[in-house]
Amino acid sequence: MFGLPRLRKPPPDAPAANEPVARPDSELLLRRLEFTVLRRLDGLLQGDYRTLFRGFGLDLADLREYQLNDDVRYIDWNVTARLQTPHVREFQEDREVAAWFVLDLSGSVDFGSQQKRKRELSAELVAVLARLFTRYGNRVGAILHTHHANEMIPARNGRRHVLHVLDRMQRMETARTGKETDLAELLALAHPMIKRRSVVFVVSDFISKPDWGRQLALLARRHEVVAVRLYDPMELELPNLGLVVMQDAETGDQIFVDTHDRRFRQRFADAARQREEALRAGLAEAGVDCLELTTDEPLDQALLRFTQLRKRRSQLATGVSASRALNRAS
């Protein structure tokens, strides 16, 4: 499915000034999101999103005595035992974070029964997250996949680079090749390309051949991976539309169905539920967080919900670590 010889990789040392000028629609999209979603997130999150993805480089800076409300995870037990006084380690953190977007742009993401398609939702997410990262000096890169071509955009920073990524997303054409998406091959393609530890957003509708969980787990061993699942409400429950022609967005196969038949709609819902269970099991087995984006929900609400979820999980993890440390000390 993947034509590796067709992988287009720009020279890593090519200056950003040589990038193609973004099309006006990319500029309009980014400007609209900066004045709506980004501004709204700044007011709602009040800086919480800046602590979600910390730098990965930690250098030991100093040791000092334990004080009230210090994180017990940083207690140096060797020094504590030697001096008979609790001491904690202080670190100097490298705040630079590289973010990568592994983008599934296969035929199925062109579907949308609401005001926008899943492909448009994917572009909006990339624009918002890329600007959140780059405006604080971090770098973003992307790996784009369609059925007939793949493209890698090296990680750089700056608003112009974000426009370049959006422009390449819009220029990547989808074509029906009679093949299903194989997400496992896309994830395997990302392994050698993302060399340094990074935050990796796997953006897909996860309508794919099975057995992609192992490759996702391997990617999560080296990087902080977030699975971004795109979906449309009609993919979960089919409304009563009468006689319709349904077409596979990737293979082009067509079938004539009667959606007025209640039993047919029930079988459709049962199949969708089984697919949901398999998807959640695969994500849980890989050990990655999942951000769910639907075509009928504002993007800022989904991002806010995901941010609050990660914040609560971090607080719970800190509480569990503290209780374990106190149990060991007692």
PDB file of N, CA, C and O in Angstrom, residues 8-14 19 99-100 139-143 151-157 161 164-165 193:
ATOM      1  N   ARG A   8       8.172  11.747  -0.644  1.00  0.00           N
ATOM      2  CA  ARG A   8       8.814  13.008  -0.966  1.00  0.00           C
ATOM      3  C   ARG A   8       9.303  13.651   0.310  1.00  0.00           C
ATOM      4  O   ARG A   8       8.518  14.071   1.147  1.00  0.00           O
ATOM      5  N   LYS A   9      10.589  13.739   0.488  1.00  0.00           N
ATOM      6  CA  LYS A   9      11.188  14.303   1.693  1.00  0.00           C
ATOM      7  C   LYS A   9      12.049  15.503   1.308  1.00  0.00           C
ATOM      8  O   LYS A   9      13.085  15.350   0.675  1.00  0.00           O
ATOM      9  N   PRO A  10      11.634  16.703   1.697  1.00  0.00           N
ATOM     10  CA  PRO A  10      12.444  17.868   1.378  1.00  0.00           C
ATOM     11  C   PRO A  10      13.781  17.790   2.085  1.00  0.00           C
ATOM     12  O   PRO A  10      13.911  17.132   3.120  1.00  0.00           O
ATOM     13  N   PRO A  11      14.803  18.440   1.565  1.00  0.00           N
ATOM     14  CA  PRO A  11      16.107  18.440   2.236  1.00  0.00           C
ATOM     15  C   PRO A  11      15.984  18.993   3.646  1.00  0.00           C
ATOM     16  O   PRO A  11      15.347  20.021   3.861  1.00  0.00           O
ATOM     17  N   PRO A  12      16.554  18.285   4.653  1.00  0.00           N
ATOM     18  CA  PRO A  12      16.395  18.732   6.026  1.00  0.00           C
ATOM     19  C   PRO A  12      17.026  20.080   6.300  1.00  0.00           C
ATOM     20  O   PRO A  12      16.642  20.766   7.236  1.00  0.00           O
ATOM     21  N   ASP A  13      18.007  20.475   5.490  1.00  0.00           N
ATOM     22  CA  ASP A  13      18.665  21.740   5.730  1.00  0.00           C
ATOM     23  C   ASP A  13      18.132  22.861   4.846  1.00  0.00           C
ATOM     24  O   ASP A  13      18.716  23.935   4.780  1.00  0.00           O
ATOM     25  N   ALA A  14      17.012  22.608   4.159  1.00  0.00           N
ATOM     26  CA  ALA A  14      16.443  23.643   3.300  1.00  0.00           C
ATOM     27  C   ALA A  14      15.900  24.779   4.158  1.00  0.00           C
ATOM     28  O   ALA A  14      15.198  24.544   5.128  1.00  0.00           O
ATOM     29  N   GLU A  19      10.194  27.633   1.322  1.00  0.00           N
ATOM     30  CA  GLU A  19       8.925  26.922   1.309  1.00  0.00           C
ATOM     31  C   GLU A  19       7.955  27.619   0.360  1.00  0.00           C
ATOM     32  O   GLU A  19       7.975  28.856   0.219  1.00  0.00           O
ATOM     33  N   ALA A  99       6.741  18.540  18.303  1.00  0.00           N
ATOM     34  CA  ALA A  99       5.460  17.887  18.076  1.00  0.00           C
ATOM     35  C   ALA A  99       5.386  17.396  16.636  1.00  0.00           C
ATOM     36  O   ALA A  99       5.782  18.110  15.704  1.00  0.00           O
ATOM     37  N   TRP A 100       4.904  16.181  16.472  1.00  0.00           N
ATOM     38  CA  TRP A 100       4.734  15.594  15.142  1.00  0.00           C
ATOM     39  C   TRP A 100       3.276  15.195  14.952  1.00  0.00           C
ATOM     40  O   TRP A 100       2.638  14.690  15.868  1.00  0.00           O
ATOM     41  N   ARG A 139       8.983  23.244  17.854  1.00  0.00           N
ATOM     42  CA  ARG A 139       8.960  22.867  16.440  1.00  0.00           C
ATOM     43  C   ARG A 139       7.867  21.837  16.185  1.00  0.00           C
ATOM     44  O   ARG A 139       7.554  21.031  17.063  1.00  0.00           O
ATOM     45  N   VAL A 140       7.296  21.867  14.990  1.00  0.00           N
ATOM     46  CA  VAL A 140       6.280  20.902  14.594  1.00  0.00           C
ATOM     47  C   VAL A 140       6.653  20.333  13.228  1.00  0.00           C
ATOM     48  O   VAL A 140       7.193  21.026  12.363  1.00  0.00           O
ATOM     49  N   GLY A 141       6.379  19.053  13.057  1.00  0.00           N
ATOM     50  CA  GLY A 141       6.573  18.385  11.780  1.00  0.00           C
ATOM     51  C   GLY A 141       5.354  17.535  11.466  1.00  0.00           C
ATOM     52  O   GLY A 141       4.454  17.386  12.313  1.00  0.00           O
ATOM     53  N   ALA A 142       5.310  16.971  10.288  1.00  0.00           N
ATOM     54  CA  ALA A 142       4.134  16.194   9.887  1.00  0.00           C
ATOM     55  C   ALA A 142       4.527  15.086   8.924  1.00  0.00           C
ATOM     56  O   ALA A 142       5.469  15.229   8.140  1.00  0.00           O
ATOM     57  N   ILE A 143       3.781  13.978   9.022  1.00  0.00           N
ATOM     58  CA  ILE A 143       3.869  12.878   8.064  1.00  0.00           C
ATOM     59  C   ILE A 143       2.469  12.694   7.486  1.00  0.00           C
ATOM     60  O   ILE A 143       1.533  12.373   8.223  1.00  0.00           O
ATOM     61  N   GLU A 151       4.199  11.901   2.378  1.00  0.00           N
ATOM     62  CA  GLU A 151       5.078  13.061   2.404  1.00  0.00           C
ATOM     63  C   GLU A 151       5.484  13.366   3.830  1.00  0.00           C
ATOM     64  O   GLU A 151       4.658  13.288   4.748  1.00  0.00           O
ATOM     65  N   MET A 152       6.755  13.700   4.018  1.00  0.00           N
ATOM     66  CA  MET A 152       7.260  14.070   5.329  1.00  0.00           C
ATOM     67  C   MET A 152       7.693  15.530   5.315  1.00  0.00           C
ATOM     68  O   MET A 152       8.432  15.962   4.423  1.00  0.00           O
ATOM     69  N   ILE A 153       7.190  16.308   6.286  1.00  0.00           N
ATOM     70  CA  ILE A 153       7.565  17.711   6.436  1.00  0.00           C
ATOM     71  C   ILE A 153       8.419  17.826   7.687  1.00  0.00           C
ATOM     72  O   ILE A 153       7.945  17.551   8.791  1.00  0.00           O
ATOM     73  N   PRO A 154       9.701  18.185   7.563  1.00  0.00           N
ATOM     74  CA  PRO A 154      10.584  18.251   8.733  1.00  0.00           C
ATOM     75  C   PRO A 154      10.067  19.234   9.778  1.00  0.00           C
ATOM     76  O   PRO A 154       9.338  20.186   9.466  1.00  0.00           O
ATOM     77  N   ALA A 155      10.451  18.994  11.027  1.00  0.00           N
ATOM     78  CA  ALA A 155       9.994  19.828  12.140  1.00  0.00           C
ATOM     79  C   ALA A 155      10.706  21.181  12.121  1.00  0.00           C
ATOM     80  O   ALA A 155      11.934  21.244  12.107  1.00  0.00           O
ATOM     81  N   ARG A 156       9.929  22.242  12.084  1.00  0.00           N
ATOM     82  CA  ARG A 156      10.439  23.609  12.185  1.00  0.00           C
ATOM     83  C   ARG A 156       9.460  24.419  13.029  1.00  0.00           C
ATOM     84  O   ARG A 156       8.392  23.940  13.400  1.00  0.00           O
ATOM     85  N   ASN A 157       9.810  25.660  13.317  1.00  0.00           N
ATOM     86  CA  ASN A 157       8.901  26.501  14.083  1.00  0.00           C
ATOM     87  C   ASN A 157       8.477  27.699  13.247  1.00  0.00           C
ATOM     88  O   ASN A 157       8.929  27.884  12.110  1.00  0.00           O
ATOM     89  N   HIS A 161       5.673  28.230   8.881  1.00  0.00           N
ATOM     90  CA  HIS A 161       5.791  26.779   8.755  1.00  0.00           C
ATOM     91  C   HIS A 161       4.439  26.109   8.981  1.00  0.00           C
ATOM     92  O   HIS A 161       4.113  25.118   8.317  1.00  0.00           O
ATOM     93  N   HIS A 164       2.596  26.296   5.897  1.00  0.00           N
ATOM     94  CA  HIS A 164       3.125  25.331   4.932  1.00  0.00           C
ATOM     95  C   HIS A 164       2.525  23.945   5.165  1.00  0.00           C
ATOM     96  O   HIS A 164       2.150  23.248   4.213  1.00  0.00           O
ATOM     97  N   VAL A 165       2.423  23.529   6.437  1.00  0.00           N
ATOM     98  CA  VAL A 165       1.835  22.222   6.751  1.00  0.00           C
ATOM     99  C   VAL A 165       0.373  22.183   6.312  1.00  0.00           C
ATOM    100  O   VAL A 165      -0.084  21.204   5.692  1.00  0.00           O
ATOM    101  N   MET A 193      11.379   8.017  11.049  1.00  0.00           N
ATOM    102  CA  MET A 193      11.390   9.428  10.674  1.00  0.00           C
ATOM    103  C   MET A 193      11.437  10.354  11.880  1.00  0.00           C
ATOM    104  O   MET A 193      12.008  11.445  11.816  1.00  0.00           O
TER     105      MET A 193
END
